mmCIF file of C-alpha atoms in Angstrom:
data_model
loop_
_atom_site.group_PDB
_atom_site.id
_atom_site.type_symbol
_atom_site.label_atom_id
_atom_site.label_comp_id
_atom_site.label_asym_id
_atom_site.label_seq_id
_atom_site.Cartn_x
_atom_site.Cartn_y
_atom_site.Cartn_z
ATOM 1 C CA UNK A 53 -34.158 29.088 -1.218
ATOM 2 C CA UNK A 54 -34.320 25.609 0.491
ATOM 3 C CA UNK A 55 -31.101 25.165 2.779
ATOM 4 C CA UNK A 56 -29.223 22.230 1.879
ATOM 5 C CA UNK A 57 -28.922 19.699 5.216
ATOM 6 C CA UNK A 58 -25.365 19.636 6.584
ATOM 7 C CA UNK A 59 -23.147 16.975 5.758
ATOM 8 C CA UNK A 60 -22.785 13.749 7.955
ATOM 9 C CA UNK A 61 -19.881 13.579 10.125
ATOM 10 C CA UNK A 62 -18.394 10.648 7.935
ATOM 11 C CA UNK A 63 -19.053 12.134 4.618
ATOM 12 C CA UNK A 64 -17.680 15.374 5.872
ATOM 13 C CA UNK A 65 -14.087 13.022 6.978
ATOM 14 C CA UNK A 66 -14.634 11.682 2.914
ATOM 15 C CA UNK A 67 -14.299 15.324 1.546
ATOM 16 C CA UNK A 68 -11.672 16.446 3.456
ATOM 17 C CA UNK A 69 -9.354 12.692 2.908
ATOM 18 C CA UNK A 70 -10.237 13.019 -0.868
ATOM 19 C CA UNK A 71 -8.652 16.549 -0.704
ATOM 20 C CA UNK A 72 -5.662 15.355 0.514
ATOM 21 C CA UNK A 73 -5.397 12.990 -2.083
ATOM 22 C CA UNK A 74 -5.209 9.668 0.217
ATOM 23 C CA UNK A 75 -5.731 6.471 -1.142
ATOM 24 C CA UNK A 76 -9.506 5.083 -0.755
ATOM 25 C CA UNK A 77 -8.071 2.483 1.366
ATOM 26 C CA UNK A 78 -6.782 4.659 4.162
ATOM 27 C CA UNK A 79 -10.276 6.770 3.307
ATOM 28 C CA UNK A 80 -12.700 3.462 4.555
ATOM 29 C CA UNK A 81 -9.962 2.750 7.279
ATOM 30 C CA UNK A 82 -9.706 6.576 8.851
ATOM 31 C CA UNK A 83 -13.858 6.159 9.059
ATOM 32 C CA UNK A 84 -13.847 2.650 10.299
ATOM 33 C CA UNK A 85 -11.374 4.342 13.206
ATOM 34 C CA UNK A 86 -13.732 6.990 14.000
ATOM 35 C CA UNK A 87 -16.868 5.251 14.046
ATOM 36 C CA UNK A 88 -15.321 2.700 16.254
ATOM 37 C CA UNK A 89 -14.128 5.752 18.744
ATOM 38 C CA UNK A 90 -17.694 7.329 18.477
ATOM 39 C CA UNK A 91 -19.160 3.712 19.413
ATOM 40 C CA UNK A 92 -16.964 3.127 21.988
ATOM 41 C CA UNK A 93 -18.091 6.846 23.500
ATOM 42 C CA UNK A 94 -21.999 5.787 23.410
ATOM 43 C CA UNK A 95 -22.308 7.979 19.678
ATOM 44 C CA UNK A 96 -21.181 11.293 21.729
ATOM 45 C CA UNK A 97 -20.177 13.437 19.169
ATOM 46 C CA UNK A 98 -16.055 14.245 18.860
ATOM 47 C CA UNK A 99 -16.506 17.771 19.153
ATOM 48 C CA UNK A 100 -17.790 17.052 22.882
ATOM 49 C CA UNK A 101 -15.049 14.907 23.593
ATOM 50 C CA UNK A 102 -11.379 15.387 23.852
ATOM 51 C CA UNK A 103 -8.223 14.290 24.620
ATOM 52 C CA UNK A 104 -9.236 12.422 27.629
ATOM 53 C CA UNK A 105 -11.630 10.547 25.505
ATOM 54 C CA UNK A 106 -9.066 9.439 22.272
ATOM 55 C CA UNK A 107 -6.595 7.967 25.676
ATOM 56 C CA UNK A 108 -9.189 5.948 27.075
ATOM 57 C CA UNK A 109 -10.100 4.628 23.599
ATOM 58 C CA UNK A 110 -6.224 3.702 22.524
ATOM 59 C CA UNK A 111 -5.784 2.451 26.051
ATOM 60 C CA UNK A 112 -9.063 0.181 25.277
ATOM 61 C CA UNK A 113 -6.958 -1.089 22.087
ATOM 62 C CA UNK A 114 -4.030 -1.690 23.779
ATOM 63 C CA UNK A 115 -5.464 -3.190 27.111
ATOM 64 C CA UNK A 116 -8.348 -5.039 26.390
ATOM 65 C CA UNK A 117 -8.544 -6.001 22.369
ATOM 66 C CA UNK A 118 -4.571 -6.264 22.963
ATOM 67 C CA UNK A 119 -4.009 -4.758 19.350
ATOM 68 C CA UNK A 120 -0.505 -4.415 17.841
ATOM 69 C CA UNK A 121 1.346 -1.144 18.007
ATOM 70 C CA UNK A 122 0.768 -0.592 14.326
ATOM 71 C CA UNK A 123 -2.651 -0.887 15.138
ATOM 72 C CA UNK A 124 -2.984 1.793 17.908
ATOM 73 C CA UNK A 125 -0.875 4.207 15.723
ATOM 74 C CA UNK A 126 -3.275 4.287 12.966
ATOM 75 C CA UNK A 127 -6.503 4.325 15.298
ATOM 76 C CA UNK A 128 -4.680 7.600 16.734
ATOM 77 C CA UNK A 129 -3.824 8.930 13.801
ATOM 78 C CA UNK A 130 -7.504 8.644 11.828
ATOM 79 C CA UNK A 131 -8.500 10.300 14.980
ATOM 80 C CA UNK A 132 -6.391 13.144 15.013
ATOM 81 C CA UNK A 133 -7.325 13.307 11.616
ATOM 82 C CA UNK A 134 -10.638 14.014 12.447
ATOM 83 C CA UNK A 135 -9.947 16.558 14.734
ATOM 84 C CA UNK A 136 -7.750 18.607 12.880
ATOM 85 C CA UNK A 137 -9.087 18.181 9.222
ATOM 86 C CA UNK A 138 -12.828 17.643 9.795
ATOM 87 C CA UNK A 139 -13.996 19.515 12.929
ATOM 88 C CA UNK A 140 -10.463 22.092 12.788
ATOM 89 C CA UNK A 141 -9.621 21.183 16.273
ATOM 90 C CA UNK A 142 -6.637 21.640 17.157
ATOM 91 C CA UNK A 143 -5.719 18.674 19.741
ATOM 92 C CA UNK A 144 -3.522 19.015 22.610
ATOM 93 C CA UNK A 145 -2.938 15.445 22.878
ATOM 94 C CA UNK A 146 -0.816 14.936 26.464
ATOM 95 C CA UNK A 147 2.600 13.039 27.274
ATOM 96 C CA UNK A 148 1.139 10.088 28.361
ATOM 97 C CA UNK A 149 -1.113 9.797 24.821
ATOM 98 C CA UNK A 150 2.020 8.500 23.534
ATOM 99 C CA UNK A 151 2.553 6.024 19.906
ATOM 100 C CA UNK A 152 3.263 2.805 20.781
ATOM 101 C CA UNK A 153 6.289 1.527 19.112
ATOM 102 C CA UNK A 154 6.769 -0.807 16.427
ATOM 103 C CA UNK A 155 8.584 -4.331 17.932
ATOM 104 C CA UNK A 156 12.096 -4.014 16.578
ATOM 105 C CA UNK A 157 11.940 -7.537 14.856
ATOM 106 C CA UNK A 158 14.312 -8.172 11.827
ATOM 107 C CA UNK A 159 12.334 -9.184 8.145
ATOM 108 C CA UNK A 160 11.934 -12.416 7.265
ATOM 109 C CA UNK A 161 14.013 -12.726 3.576
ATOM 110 C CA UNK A 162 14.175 -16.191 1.851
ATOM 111 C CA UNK A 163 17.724 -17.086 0.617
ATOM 112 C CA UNK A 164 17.805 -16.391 -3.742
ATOM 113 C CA UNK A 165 17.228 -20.496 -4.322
ATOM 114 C CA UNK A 166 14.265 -20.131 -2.308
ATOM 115 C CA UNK A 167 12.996 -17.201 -3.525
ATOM 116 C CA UNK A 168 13.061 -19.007 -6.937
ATOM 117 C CA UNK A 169 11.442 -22.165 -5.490
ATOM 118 C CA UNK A 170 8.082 -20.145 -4.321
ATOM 119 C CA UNK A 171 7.942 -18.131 -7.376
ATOM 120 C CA UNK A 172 8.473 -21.620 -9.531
ATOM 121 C CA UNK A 173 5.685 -23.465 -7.564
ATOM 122 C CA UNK A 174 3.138 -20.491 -8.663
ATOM 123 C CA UNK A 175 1.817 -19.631 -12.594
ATOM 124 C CA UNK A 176 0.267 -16.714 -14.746
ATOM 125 C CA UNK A 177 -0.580 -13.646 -13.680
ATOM 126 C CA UNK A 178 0.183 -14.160 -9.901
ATOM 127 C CA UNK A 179 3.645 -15.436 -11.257
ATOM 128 C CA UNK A 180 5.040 -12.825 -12.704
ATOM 129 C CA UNK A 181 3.663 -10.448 -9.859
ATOM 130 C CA UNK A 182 5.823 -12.370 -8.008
ATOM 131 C CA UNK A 183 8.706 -11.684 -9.924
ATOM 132 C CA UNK A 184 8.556 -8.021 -10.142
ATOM 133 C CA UNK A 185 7.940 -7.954 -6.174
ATOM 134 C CA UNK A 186 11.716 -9.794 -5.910
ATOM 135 C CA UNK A 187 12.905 -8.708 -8.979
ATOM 136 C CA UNK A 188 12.016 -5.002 -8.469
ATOM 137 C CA UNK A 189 11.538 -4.355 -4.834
ATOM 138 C CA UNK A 190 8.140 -3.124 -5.091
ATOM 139 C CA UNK A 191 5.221 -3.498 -2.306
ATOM 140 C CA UNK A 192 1.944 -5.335 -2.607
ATOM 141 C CA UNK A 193 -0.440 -2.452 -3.251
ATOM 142 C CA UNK A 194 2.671 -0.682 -6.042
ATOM 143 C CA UNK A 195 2.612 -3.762 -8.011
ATOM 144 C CA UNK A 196 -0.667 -3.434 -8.007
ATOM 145 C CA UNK A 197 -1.415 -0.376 -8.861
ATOM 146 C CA UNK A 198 1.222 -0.625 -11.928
ATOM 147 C CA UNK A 199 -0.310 0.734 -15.242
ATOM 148 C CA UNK A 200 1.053 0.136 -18.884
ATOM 149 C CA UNK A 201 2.676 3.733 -19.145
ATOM 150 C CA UNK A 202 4.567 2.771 -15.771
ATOM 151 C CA UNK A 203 6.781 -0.142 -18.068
ATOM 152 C CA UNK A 204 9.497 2.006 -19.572
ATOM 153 C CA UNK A 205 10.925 -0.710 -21.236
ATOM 154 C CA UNK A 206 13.478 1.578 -23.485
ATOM 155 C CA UNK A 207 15.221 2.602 -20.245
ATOM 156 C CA UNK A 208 14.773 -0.342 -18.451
ATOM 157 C CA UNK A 209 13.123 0.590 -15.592
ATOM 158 C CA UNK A 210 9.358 0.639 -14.048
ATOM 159 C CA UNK A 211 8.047 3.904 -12.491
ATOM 160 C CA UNK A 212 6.364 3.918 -9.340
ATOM 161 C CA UNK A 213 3.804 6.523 -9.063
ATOM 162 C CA UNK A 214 2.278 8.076 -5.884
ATOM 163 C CA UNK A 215 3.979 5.440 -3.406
ATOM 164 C CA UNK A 216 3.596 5.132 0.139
ATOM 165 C CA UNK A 217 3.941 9.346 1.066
ATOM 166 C CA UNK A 218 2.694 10.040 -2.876
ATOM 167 C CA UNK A 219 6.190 10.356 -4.094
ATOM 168 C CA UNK A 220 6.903 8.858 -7.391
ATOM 169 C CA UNK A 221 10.725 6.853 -7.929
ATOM 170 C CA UNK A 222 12.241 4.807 -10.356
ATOM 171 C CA UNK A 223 13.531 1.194 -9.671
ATOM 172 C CA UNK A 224 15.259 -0.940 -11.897
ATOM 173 C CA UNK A 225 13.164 -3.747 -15.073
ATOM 174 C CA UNK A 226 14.363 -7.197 -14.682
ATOM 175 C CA UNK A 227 15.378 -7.920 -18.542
ATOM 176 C CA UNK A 228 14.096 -11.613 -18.182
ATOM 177 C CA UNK A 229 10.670 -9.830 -17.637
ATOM 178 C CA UNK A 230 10.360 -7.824 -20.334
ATOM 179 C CA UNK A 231 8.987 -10.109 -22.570
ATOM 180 C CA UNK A 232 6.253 -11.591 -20.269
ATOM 181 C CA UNK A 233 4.977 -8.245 -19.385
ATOM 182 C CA UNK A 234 4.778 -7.379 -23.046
ATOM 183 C CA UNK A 235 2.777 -9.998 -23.352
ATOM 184 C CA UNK A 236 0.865 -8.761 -20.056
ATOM 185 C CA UNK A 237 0.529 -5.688 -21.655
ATOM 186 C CA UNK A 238 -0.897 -7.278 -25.061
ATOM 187 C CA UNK A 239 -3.411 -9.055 -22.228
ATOM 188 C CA UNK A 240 -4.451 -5.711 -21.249
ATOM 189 C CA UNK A 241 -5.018 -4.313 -24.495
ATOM 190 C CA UNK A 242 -7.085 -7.193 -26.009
ATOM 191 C CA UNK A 243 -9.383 -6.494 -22.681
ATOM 192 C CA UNK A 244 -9.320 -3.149 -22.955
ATOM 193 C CA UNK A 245 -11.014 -3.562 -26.419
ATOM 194 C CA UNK A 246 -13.522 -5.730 -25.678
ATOM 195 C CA UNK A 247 -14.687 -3.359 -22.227
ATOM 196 C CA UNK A 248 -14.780 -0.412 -25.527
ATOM 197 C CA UNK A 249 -16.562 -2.067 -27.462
ATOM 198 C CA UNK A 250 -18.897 -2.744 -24.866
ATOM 199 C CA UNK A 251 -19.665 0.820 -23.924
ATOM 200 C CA UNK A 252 -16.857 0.539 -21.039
ATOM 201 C CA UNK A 253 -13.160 1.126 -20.990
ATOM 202 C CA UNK A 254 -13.032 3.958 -18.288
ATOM 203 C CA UNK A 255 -10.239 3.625 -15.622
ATOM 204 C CA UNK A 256 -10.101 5.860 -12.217
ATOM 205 C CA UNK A 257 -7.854 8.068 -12.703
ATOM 206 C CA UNK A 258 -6.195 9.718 -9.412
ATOM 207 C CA UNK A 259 -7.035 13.218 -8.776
ATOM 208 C CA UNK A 260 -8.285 15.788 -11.004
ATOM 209 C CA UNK A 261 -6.769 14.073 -13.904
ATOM 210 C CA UNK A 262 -10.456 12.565 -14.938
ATOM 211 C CA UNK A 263 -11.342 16.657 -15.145
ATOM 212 C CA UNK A 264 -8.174 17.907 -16.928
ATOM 213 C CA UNK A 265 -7.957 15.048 -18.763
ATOM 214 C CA UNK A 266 -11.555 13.943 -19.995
ATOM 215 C CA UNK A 267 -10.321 11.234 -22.651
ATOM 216 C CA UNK A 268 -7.462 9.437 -20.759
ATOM 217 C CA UNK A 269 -9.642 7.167 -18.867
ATOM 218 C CA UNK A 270 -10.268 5.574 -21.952
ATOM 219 C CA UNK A 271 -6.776 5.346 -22.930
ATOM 220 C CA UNK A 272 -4.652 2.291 -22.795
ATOM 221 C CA UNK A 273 -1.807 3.574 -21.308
ATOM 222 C CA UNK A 274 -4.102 4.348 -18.333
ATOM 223 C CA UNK A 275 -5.334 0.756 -17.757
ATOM 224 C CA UNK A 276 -4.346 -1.116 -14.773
ATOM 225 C CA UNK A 277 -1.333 -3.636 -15.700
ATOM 226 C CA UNK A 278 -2.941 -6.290 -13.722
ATOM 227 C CA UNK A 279 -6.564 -5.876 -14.645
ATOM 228 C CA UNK A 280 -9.520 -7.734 -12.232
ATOM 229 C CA UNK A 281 -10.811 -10.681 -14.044
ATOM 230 C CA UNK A 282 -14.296 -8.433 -14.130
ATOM 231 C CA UNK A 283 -15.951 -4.706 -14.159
ATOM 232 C CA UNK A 284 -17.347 -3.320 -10.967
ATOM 233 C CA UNK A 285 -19.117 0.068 -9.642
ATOM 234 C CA UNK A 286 -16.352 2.489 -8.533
ATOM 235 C CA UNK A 287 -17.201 3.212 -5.144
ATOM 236 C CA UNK A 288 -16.283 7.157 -5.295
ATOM 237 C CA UNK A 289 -17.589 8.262 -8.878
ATOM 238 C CA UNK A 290 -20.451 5.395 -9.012
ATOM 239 C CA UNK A 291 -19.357 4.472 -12.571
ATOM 240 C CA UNK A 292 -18.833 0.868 -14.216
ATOM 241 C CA UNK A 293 -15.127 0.305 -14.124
ATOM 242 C CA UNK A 294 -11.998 -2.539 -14.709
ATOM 243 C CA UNK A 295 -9.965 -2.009 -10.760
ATOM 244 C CA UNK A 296 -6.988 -3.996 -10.616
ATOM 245 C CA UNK A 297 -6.767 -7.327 -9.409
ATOM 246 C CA UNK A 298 -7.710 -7.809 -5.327
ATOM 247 C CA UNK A 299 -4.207 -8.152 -3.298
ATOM 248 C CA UNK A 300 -6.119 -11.281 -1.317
ATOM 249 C CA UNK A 301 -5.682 -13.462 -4.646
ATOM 250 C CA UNK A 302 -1.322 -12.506 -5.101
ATOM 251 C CA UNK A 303 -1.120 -13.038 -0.863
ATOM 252 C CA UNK A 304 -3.061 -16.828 -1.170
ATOM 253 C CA UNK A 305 -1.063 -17.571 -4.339
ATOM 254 C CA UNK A 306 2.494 -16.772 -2.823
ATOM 255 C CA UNK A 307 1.322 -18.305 0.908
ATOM 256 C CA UNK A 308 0.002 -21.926 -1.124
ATOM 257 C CA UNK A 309 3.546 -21.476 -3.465
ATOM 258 C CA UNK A 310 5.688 -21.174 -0.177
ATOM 259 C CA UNK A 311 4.000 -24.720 1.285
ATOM 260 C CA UNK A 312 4.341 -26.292 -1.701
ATOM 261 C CA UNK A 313 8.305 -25.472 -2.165
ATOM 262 C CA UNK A 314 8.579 -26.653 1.746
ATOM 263 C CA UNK A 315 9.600 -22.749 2.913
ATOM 264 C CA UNK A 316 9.785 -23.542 6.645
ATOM 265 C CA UNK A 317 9.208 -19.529 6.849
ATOM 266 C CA UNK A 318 6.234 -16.649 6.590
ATOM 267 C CA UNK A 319 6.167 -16.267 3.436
ATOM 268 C CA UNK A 320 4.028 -13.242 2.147
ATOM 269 C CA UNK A 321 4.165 -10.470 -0.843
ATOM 270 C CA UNK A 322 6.396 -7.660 1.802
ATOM 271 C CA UNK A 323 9.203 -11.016 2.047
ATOM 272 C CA UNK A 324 9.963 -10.355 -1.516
ATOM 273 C CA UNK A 325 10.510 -6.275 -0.841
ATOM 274 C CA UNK A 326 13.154 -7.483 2.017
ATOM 275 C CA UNK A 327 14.674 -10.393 -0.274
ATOM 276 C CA UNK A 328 14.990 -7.734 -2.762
ATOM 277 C CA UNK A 329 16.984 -5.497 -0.652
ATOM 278 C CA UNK A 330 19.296 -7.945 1.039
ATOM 279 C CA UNK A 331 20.135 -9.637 -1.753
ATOM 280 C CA UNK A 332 21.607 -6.108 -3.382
ATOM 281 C CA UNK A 333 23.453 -5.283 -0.302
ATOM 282 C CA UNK A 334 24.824 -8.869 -0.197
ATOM 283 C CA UNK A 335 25.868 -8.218 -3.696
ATOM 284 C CA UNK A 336 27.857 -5.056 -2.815
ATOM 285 C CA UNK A 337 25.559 -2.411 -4.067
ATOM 286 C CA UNK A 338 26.178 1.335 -1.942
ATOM 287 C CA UNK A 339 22.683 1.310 1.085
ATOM 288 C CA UNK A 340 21.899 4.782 -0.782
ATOM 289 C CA UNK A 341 21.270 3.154 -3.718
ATOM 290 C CA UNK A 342 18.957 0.706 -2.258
ATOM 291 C CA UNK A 343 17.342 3.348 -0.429
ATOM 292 C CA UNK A 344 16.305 4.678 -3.430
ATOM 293 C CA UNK A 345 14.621 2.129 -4.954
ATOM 294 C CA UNK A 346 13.113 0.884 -2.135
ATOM 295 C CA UNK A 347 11.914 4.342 -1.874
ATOM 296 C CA UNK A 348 12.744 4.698 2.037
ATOM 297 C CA UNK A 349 12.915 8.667 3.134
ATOM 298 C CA UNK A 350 15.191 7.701 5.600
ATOM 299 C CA UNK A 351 17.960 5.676 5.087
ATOM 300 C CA UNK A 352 17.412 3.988 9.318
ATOM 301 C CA UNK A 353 14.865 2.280 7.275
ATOM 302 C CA UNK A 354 16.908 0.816 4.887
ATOM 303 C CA UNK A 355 19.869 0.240 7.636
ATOM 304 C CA UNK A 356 17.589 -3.116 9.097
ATOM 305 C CA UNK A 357 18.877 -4.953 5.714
ATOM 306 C CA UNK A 358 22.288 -4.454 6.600
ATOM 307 C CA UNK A 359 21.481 -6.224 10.331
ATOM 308 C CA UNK A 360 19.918 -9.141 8.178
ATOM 309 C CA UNK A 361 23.096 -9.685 7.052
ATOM 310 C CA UNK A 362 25.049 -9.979 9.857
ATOM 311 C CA UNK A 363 25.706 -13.937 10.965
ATOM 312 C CA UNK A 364 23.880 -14.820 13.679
ATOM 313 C CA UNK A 365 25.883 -13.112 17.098
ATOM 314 C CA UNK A 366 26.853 -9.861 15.239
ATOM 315 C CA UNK A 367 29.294 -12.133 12.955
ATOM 316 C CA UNK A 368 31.281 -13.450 15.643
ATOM 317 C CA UNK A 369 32.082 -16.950 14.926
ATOM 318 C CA UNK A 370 31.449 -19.451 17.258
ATOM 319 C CA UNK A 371 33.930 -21.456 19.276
ATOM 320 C CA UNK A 372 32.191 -24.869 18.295
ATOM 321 C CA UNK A 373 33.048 -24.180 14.976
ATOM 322 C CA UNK A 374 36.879 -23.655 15.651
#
């Protein structure tokens, strides 16, 4: 019997990401990390190399392509991904391979009125993702990622599934959007019909759900809320699918919105997730409460809202003003 070949290095970092369930984003970034750090070591292979190596690679990032902290933590941490999960190395990294740290700088959050004044300058689809971004407090990719079972309208609420550390929450449905993403919904389903009728319809489904669940693919509750205007080859299974919608079109529609309603600010998708939460605590609600439907696992996270609110000086009030 003919021995299979072993598997490449990168397809062998595939399995073991796919078994941990991570999102195919992090999947193409993790191997985009390594093959950089193989590069950068003249394609020595990792199991030659060490901790010596992965320093003089992050020190590379830091030093010479002066990268940002976030940056260097997820280089390290595809790395030591590798080394644990693919080749079951154990690595010793030393005291001086430390994470950089994030730049304690405070979110930018647009005042209500101008959070209205973006969202008014934009239309359709991109609109109403808007909305649910301020309205519900979810992140780009979430939003995204919505599908029609997620709208519980009877309650009121919208479900995140598998967020950022795969835990599911609840956070609240804005009643002035229920209708629209009924409509949304009725979008969906007319699709939905014709990609049937066409010998289509199939969704991804996360996990083993496509296994236990044969049929649901097909199923409209399944579908993506915010369908892509067109089918494409899913890039794991190989099969004709409807993704959602690419996050580049939502982050050009909100950036052209902002410069149209003269927002002398940044202005991107995460500014609605901080508006969100500032605007609660202005309004009195408890930090726990936010916390939870921001989804935080630690409430430190949630604590930077509460600094946002804070006059400039820590309150004090100036003597110019006396």
């Amino acid at each position: 019997m003919e021995q299979k070949p072993p598997r490449k290095l990168l397809d062998q970092v595939s399995d073991a990401i796919r078994t941990k369930h991570y999102s195919y984003r992090t999947e193409q970034t993790y191997k985009d990390w390594i093959k950089r750090f193989i590069l950068f070591h003249h394609k020595r292979h990792p199991k030659d190399m060490g901790a010596p190596e992965i320093q003089a690679f992050i020190t590379h990032l830091a030093v010479e392509k002066n990268v940002s902290a976030s940056t260097q933590n997820q280089a390290l941490s595809a790395i030591l991904f590798l080394y644990r999960h693919v080749l079951q190395m154990e690595m010793d990294v030393p005291a001086d391979i430390i994470r950089a740290e994030k730049s304690k700088t405070l979110p930018t959050v647009l005042t209500h009125a101008e959070a209205l004044a973006v969202i008014s300058q934009m239309s359709g689809v991109t609109q109403l993702m808007a909305k649910i971004l301020y309205g519900s407090g979810l992140r780009l990719m979430e939003c995204l990622r919505l599908r029609v079972k997620d709208i519980d309208f009877g309650n009121r609420q919208i479900i995140v599934r598998d967020g950022k550390g795969e835990d599911d929450r609840v956070t609240i449905l804005p009643d002035s959007l229920i209708p629209h993403l009924q409509g949304q919904i009725q979008t969906v389903q007319r699709i939905h019909q014709t990609d049937l009728g066409d010998g289509f319809g199939e969704v991804y489904l996360p996990y083993a759900l496509a296994r236990k669940y044969p049929n649901a693919s097909r199923e409209l509750i399944w579908q993506y809320l915010f369908p892509a205007s067109g089918l494409s080859k899913d890039p794991q299974t190989g099969k004709i699918m409807r993704h959602h919608l690419d996050p580049s079109l939502l982050q050009k529609a909100i950036r052209t919105a902002a410069q149209k309603a003269g927002i002398q600010k940044p202005v991107s998708p995460h500014t609605f997730r901080h508006s969100f939460a500032t605007h609660l605590l202005q309004a009195g609600y408890d930090i726990r409460t936010v916390q939870e439907l921001l989804g935080h696992k630690d409430v430190k996270t949630t604590m930077i809202y509460t600094h946002v609110l804070q006059r400039g000086g820590f309150a004090v009030k100036s003597p110019l003003d006396d």
